[in-house]
Amino acid sequence: MNLLSKLTFLPPCNQVNHSYQFKWSASGFQFAFIGEYITLQITSHHTLYGPVILAIFVDDELFQKIDLKEGSHAYTITFSKREIMHVKIIQITELQYGYFELEDLQTDGEISKWDKPSNSILWIGDSLSAGYGLEADTTPLVFNTHYEDCTHAYPYMVSQLLNVLPIIVAYSGNGILSRWIPETEDKPNDEDILPSIFPYNISENPSWVIINLGTNDASFTRGISTREQRFQELYINFIQKLKIKFPNAKFLLCYGLMEESLLSSVQKVAVETSSLFLRFDTATEKDGFCFASHPNKTSHINATRTLINFIRTHNEESL
């Protein structure tokens, strides 16, 4: 019997032949289960920055993490409970560092459906949405995937607290006009730019589309008005395309948290696209930082509170 048919897949997810492919943060699968073990046959594709990492949750509590090995391997997870459990297995690292494919599942126990929440939020962002660096302090010099965990970033935490499905399209260092570039460069880096690689085949109909982009674009715009204008034009085009795809969603543009030089540009884009706007408090030395001077977990908790209050207020106003 094909047990994969009993799983509930958490988007974005693509079926490739007889396997299920998961590329984006927090994508994976869930199910209800009673038994002693499950064995997953998984193929992993990852970069030199470290393994693709899966987190296993049992009844909403972190049970264990698995570092996937390159290629196809079997992973056995054993359980001590002898009662029905709700098991969720998701990728906590992001697409640019690798992805995985679920090929098969075997068990001694019984698997049944565990439905996903009926409402969802689509989150679009960069490192701030992916949880980049949250698992390390400021001392390491080179990034490793063990420093990343999307479940400690505000998009995932907001979704959990509101009991909605998070659809997280996050790509560290990415933007609308340019990916992050050093001060020594003066040309935009639009390789794999987010509006081009966005998975437009998502089938869900989110109630909110919440975007936090521009932090990396600011490394190129540098206060130059013509560049800022181009950033605004491309951002407006992206949102208009998303609004055609998700016509029933509320759109919210966020900015701040790490820098503010494009704050007024993002506000203008919000006005031009009839989107809502929310300014985050910018993290400071007092708040503390994590890897690569990114806002730490405390800042993400504060952003979570700010967003939940905002979403609840606007949901009530639309009733």
Coordinates of C-alpha atoms in Angstrom, one line a residue:
M1 CA 0.0 0.0 0.0
N2 CA 1.3 3.5 -0.9
L3 CA 1.4 5.3 2.4
L4 CA 2.3 8.6 0.8
S5 CA -1.3 9.0 -0.2
K6 CA -2.2 9.3 3.5
L7 CA 0.1 12.3 4.1
T8 CA -1.0 15.9 4.0
F9 CA 1.5 18.0 2.1
L10 CA 2.5 21.4 3.3
P11 CA 3.2 23.8 0.4
P12 CA 5.0 24.7 -1.7
C13 CA 5.2 21.0 -2.9
N14 CA 5.6 19.5 -6.4
Q15 CA 5.0 15.9 -7.4
V16 CA 7.8 14.7 -9.6
N17 CA 7.1 11.2 -11.0
H18 CA 6.4 9.1 -7.8
S19 CA 8.2 11.5 -5.4
Y20 CA 7.2 14.7 -3.7
Q21 CA 9.6 17.6 -3.9
F22 CA 10.0 20.3 -1.2
K23 CA 12.2 23.3 -1.8
W24 CA 11.0 26.2 0.3
S25 CA 11.2 26.9 4.1
A26 CA 8.6 25.1 6.2
S27 CA 7.4 22.9 3.3
G28 CA 7.0 19.3 4.2
F29 CA 4.2 16.9 5.3
Q30 CA 2.1 15.9 8.3
F31 CA 0.0 13.0 9.4
A32 CA -1.6 11.3 12.5
F33 CA 0.3 8.3 13.7
I34 CA 0.3 5.5 16.2
G35 CA 3.2 3.0 16.3
E36 CA 6.9 2.6 17.1
Y37 CA 8.7 3.9 14.0
I38 CA 8.5 5.3 10.6
T39 CA 11.2 5.0 7.9
L40 CA 11.5 7.7 5.3
Q41 CA 13.3 7.2 1.9
I42 CA 14.5 10.7 1.0
T43 CA 16.8 12.1 -1.7
S44 CA 18.6 15.3 -0.7
H45 CA 20.3 17.9 -2.9
H46 CA 22.4 20.4 -1.0
T47 CA 25.2 22.9 -1.3
L48 CA 28.7 23.3 0.3
Y49 CA 27.1 25.4 3.0
G50 CA 25.9 22.3 4.8
P51 CA 23.0 19.8 4.8
V52 CA 19.3 20.3 4.3
I53 CA 17.9 20.0 7.8
L54 CA 14.4 18.6 8.7
A55 CA 12.6 19.3 11.9
I56 CA 10.2 16.7 13.3
F57 CA 7.4 18.0 15.5
V58 CA 5.2 15.7 17.6
D59 CA 2.0 17.3 18.9
D60 CA 3.5 20.7 18.1
E61 CA 6.6 20.1 20.2
L62 CA 10.1 19.8 18.5
F63 CA 11.0 16.1 18.6
Q64 CA 14.2 16.0 16.7
K65 CA 16.2 17.4 13.8
I66 CA 17.7 15.4 11.0
D67 CA 20.7 16.4 8.9
L68 CA 20.0 14.9 5.5
K69 CA 22.9 13.2 3.6
E70 CA 23.4 14.0 -0.1
G71 CA 21.7 11.5 -2.3
S72 CA 19.0 8.9 -1.5
H73 CA 19.0 7.4 2.0
A74 CA 16.6 5.9 4.5
Y75 CA 15.9 7.6 7.9
T76 CA 14.2 5.8 10.7
I77 CA 12.4 7.8 13.4
T78 CA 11.4 5.9 16.6
F79 CA 8.7 7.0 19.0
S80 CA 8.1 6.1 22.6
K81 CA 4.5 7.1 22.8
R82 CA 1.9 4.4 22.3
E83 CA -1.0 6.7 21.5
I84 CA -2.1 8.8 18.5
M85 CA 0.4 11.5 17.7
H86 CA 0.3 14.4 15.3
V87 CA 3.6 14.4 13.4
K88 CA 4.8 17.2 11.2
I89 CA 8.1 17.0 9.2
I90 CA 9.3 20.2 7.5
Q91 CA 12.4 21.6 5.9
I92 CA 13.8 24.4 8.2
T93 CA 16.6 25.5 5.8
E94 CA 16.0 27.4 2.5
L95 CA 16.0 26.6 -1.2
Q96 CA 19.3 28.2 -2.1
Y97 CA 21.1 25.8 0.3
G98 CA 19.3 22.7 -0.9
Y99 CA 16.0 20.8 -1.1
F100 CA 14.7 17.2 -0.6
E101 CA 12.4 14.7 -2.2
L102 CA 10.2 12.2 -0.3
E103 CA 10.2 8.9 -2.2
D104 CA 8.7 6.4 0.2
L105 CA 7.5 5.8 3.7
Q106 CA 7.3 2.6 5.7
T107 CA 6.0 2.0 9.2
D108 CA 5.0 -0.7 11.7
G109 CA 2.1 1.4 12.8
E110 CA -0.9 3.2 11.4
I111 CA -1.0 6.5 9.5
S112 CA -4.1 8.6 9.0
K113 CA -4.8 12.0 7.6
W114 CA -4.1 15.2 9.6
D115 CA -5.6 18.0 7.8
K116 CA -3.8 21.4 7.4
P117 CA -5.4 24.6 8.6
S118 CA -8.1 26.0 6.3
N119 CA -6.6 29.5 6.3
S120 CA -3.1 30.4 5.1
I121 CA -0.7 33.3 4.9
L122 CA 1.8 33.6 2.1
W123 CA 5.0 35.1 3.3
I124 CA 7.5 36.5 0.8
G125 CA 10.9 37.7 1.9
D126 CA 14.6 37.3 2.3
S127 CA 16.9 36.2 5.2
L128 CA 14.6 37.9 7.7
S129 CA 11.8 35.5 6.7
A130 CA 14.0 32.4 6.3
G131 CA 15.5 32.6 9.8
Y132 CA 19.0 33.1 8.5
G133 CA 21.6 33.1 11.3
L134 CA 19.2 32.7 14.2
E135 CA 20.9 29.6 15.5
A136 CA 24.4 31.3 15.9
D137 CA 25.8 34.4 17.6
T138 CA 27.9 37.0 15.9
T139 CA 31.3 35.1 16.1
P140 CA 31.3 32.7 13.2
L141 CA 32.8 34.0 10.0
V142 CA 31.4 31.5 7.5
F143 CA 27.7 30.5 7.1
N144 CA 26.5 27.0 7.8
T145 CA 23.0 25.7 7.4
H146 CA 23.0 24.7 11.1
Y147 CA 22.7 28.5 11.8
E148 CA 19.3 28.7 10.1
D149 CA 15.9 27.7 11.4
C150 CA 12.7 29.2 9.8
T151 CA 10.6 28.1 12.8
H152 CA 12.2 30.9 14.9
A153 CA 11.6 33.6 12.4
Y154 CA 8.5 35.8 12.7
P155 CA 6.5 34.4 9.6
Y156 CA 6.4 30.9 11.1
M157 CA 5.8 32.1 14.6
V158 CA 2.9 34.4 13.6
S159 CA 1.3 31.5 11.6
Q160 CA 1.5 29.1 14.5
L161 CA 0.0 31.5 17.0
L162 CA -2.8 32.4 14.6
N163 CA -3.3 28.7 13.7
V164 CA -2.9 29.3 9.9
L165 CA -0.8 27.5 7.4
P166 CA 2.5 29.3 6.6
I167 CA 3.6 29.3 3.0
I168 CA 7.1 30.8 3.2
V169 CA 8.9 31.9 0.0
A170 CA 12.1 33.2 1.5
Y171 CA 15.5 33.5 -0.1
S172 CA 18.4 35.1 1.8
G173 CA 20.2 38.0 0.2
N174 CA 17.4 38.4 -2.4
G175 CA 15.3 41.3 -3.4
I176 CA 13.2 43.1 -6.1
L177 CA 15.8 44.9 -8.1
S178 CA 19.1 43.4 -6.8
R179 CA 20.4 40.8 -4.4
W180 CA 22.8 42.0 -1.8
I181 CA 26.1 43.4 -3.2
P182 CA 29.2 44.7 -1.5
E183 CA 30.1 48.4 -1.5
T184 CA 32.9 47.7 -4.0
E185 CA 30.3 46.8 -6.7
D186 CA 28.1 49.2 -8.5
K187 CA 25.9 46.9 -10.7
P188 CA 22.7 45.2 -9.5
N189 CA 22.8 41.4 -9.1
D190 CA 19.6 40.1 -10.4
E191 CA 20.6 36.5 -10.7
D192 CA 17.6 34.4 -9.5
I193 CA 15.9 37.5 -8.4
L194 CA 12.8 36.7 -6.3
P195 CA 10.0 38.0 -8.7
S196 CA 11.5 35.7 -11.4
I197 CA 11.9 32.5 -9.3
F198 CA 8.6 32.9 -7.3
P199 CA 6.6 29.7 -7.5
Y200 CA 3.5 31.1 -9.3
N201 CA 2.0 27.6 -9.4
I202 CA 1.0 27.7 -5.7
S203 CA -2.6 26.4 -5.5
E204 CA -3.5 27.7 -2.1
N205 CA -5.6 30.9 -1.7
P206 CA -4.0 32.7 1.2
S207 CA -6.1 35.2 3.2
W208 CA -3.0 37.4 3.5
V209 CA 0.1 38.0 1.4
I210 CA 2.8 39.5 3.6
I211 CA 6.0 40.8 1.9
N212 CA 9.2 42.0 3.5
L213 CA 11.6 42.9 0.7
G214 CA 14.1 45.7 0.0
T215 CA 16.7 45.2 2.7
N216 CA 19.1 43.7 0.1
D217 CA 18.0 46.1 -2.7
A218 CA 19.3 48.9 -0.4
S219 CA 22.8 47.7 -0.9
F220 CA 22.5 48.8 -4.5
T221 CA 20.0 51.8 -4.4
R222 CA 22.2 53.7 -1.8
G223 CA 19.9 56.7 -1.7
I224 CA 20.2 57.3 -5.5
S225 CA 16.7 58.5 -6.7
T226 CA 16.8 56.8 -10.1
R227 CA 17.6 53.5 -8.5
E228 CA 14.9 53.9 -5.9
Q229 CA 12.4 54.7 -8.6
R230 CA 13.3 51.6 -10.5
F231 CA 13.0 49.6 -7.3
Q232 CA 9.5 51.0 -6.8
E233 CA 8.5 50.2 -10.4
L234 CA 9.6 46.6 -10.2
Y235 CA 8.0 46.1 -6.8
I236 CA 4.7 47.5 -8.1
N237 CA 4.9 45.1 -11.1
F238 CA 5.5 42.1 -8.8
I239 CA 2.6 43.0 -6.5
Q240 CA 0.2 43.5 -9.4
K241 CA 1.2 40.1 -10.7
L242 CA 0.6 38.6 -7.3
K243 CA -2.8 40.3 -7.0
I244 CA -4.0 38.7 -10.2
K245 CA -2.9 35.3 -8.8
F246 CA -4.4 35.9 -5.3
P247 CA -7.3 38.3 -5.8
N248 CA -9.0 37.6 -2.5
A249 CA -5.9 38.2 -0.2
K250 CA -5.1 41.2 1.9
F251 CA -1.7 42.5 0.9
L252 CA 0.7 43.9 3.6
L253 CA 4.2 45.3 2.9
C254 CA 6.5 45.3 5.9
Y255 CA 9.8 47.1 6.2
G256 CA 12.4 48.0 8.9
L257 CA 13.8 45.5 11.3
M258 CA 17.3 45.6 9.7
E259 CA 17.5 48.9 7.9
E260 CA 15.3 51.8 6.8
S261 CA 16.8 53.5 3.7
L262 CA 14.0 52.3 1.4
L263 CA 11.2 52.9 3.9
S264 CA 9.6 55.7 2.0
S265 CA 9.9 53.8 -1.3
V266 CA 8.1 50.8 0.2
Q267 CA 5.4 53.1 1.6
K268 CA 4.9 54.6 -1.9
V269 CA 4.6 51.1 -3.4
A270 CA 1.9 50.2 -0.7
V271 CA -0.1 53.3 -1.7
E272 CA 0.3 52.6 -5.5
T273 CA -0.9 49.0 -5.1
S274 CA -3.6 49.6 -2.5
S275 CA -1.7 47.5 0.0
L276 CA -1.3 47.9 3.7
F277 CA 2.0 48.9 5.2
L278 CA 3.7 48.1 8.5
R279 CA 7.0 49.5 9.8
F280 CA 9.0 47.2 12.0
D281 CA 11.2 48.6 14.8
T282 CA 14.8 48.4 13.6
A283 CA 17.0 46.1 15.7
T284 CA 19.8 47.8 17.6
E285 CA 22.9 46.9 19.6
K286 CA 20.7 47.0 22.7
D287 CA 18.4 44.3 21.2
G288 CA 21.4 42.1 20.3
F289 CA 22.3 40.5 17.0
C290 CA 22.9 37.0 15.7
F291 CA 25.1 35.7 12.8
A292 CA 26.1 38.3 10.2
S293 CA 24.6 41.2 12.2
H294 CA 21.1 40.0 11.7
P295 CA 18.2 40.6 14.2
N296 CA 18.2 37.9 16.8
K297 CA 15.4 35.8 18.2
T298 CA 14.2 38.6 20.6
S299 CA 13.7 40.9 17.6
H300 CA 11.7 38.2 15.8
I301 CA 9.5 37.7 18.9
N302 CA 8.9 41.5 19.0
A303 CA 8.1 41.5 15.2
T304 CA 5.7 38.6 15.8
R305 CA 3.8 40.5 18.4
T306 CA 3.6 43.6 16.2
L307 CA 2.3 41.6 13.3
I308 CA -0.3 39.6 15.2
N309 CA -1.8 42.8 16.6
F310 CA -1.9 44.3 13.1
I311 CA -3.5 41.3 11.5
R312 CA -6.1 40.8 14.2
T313 CA -7.0 44.5 14.1
H314 CA -7.5 44.5 10.3
N315 CA -9.3 41.1 10.3
E316 CA -11.8 42.6 12.8
E317 CA -12.2 45.7 10.8
S318 CA -13.1 43.7 7.7
L319 CA -15.8 41.6 9.4

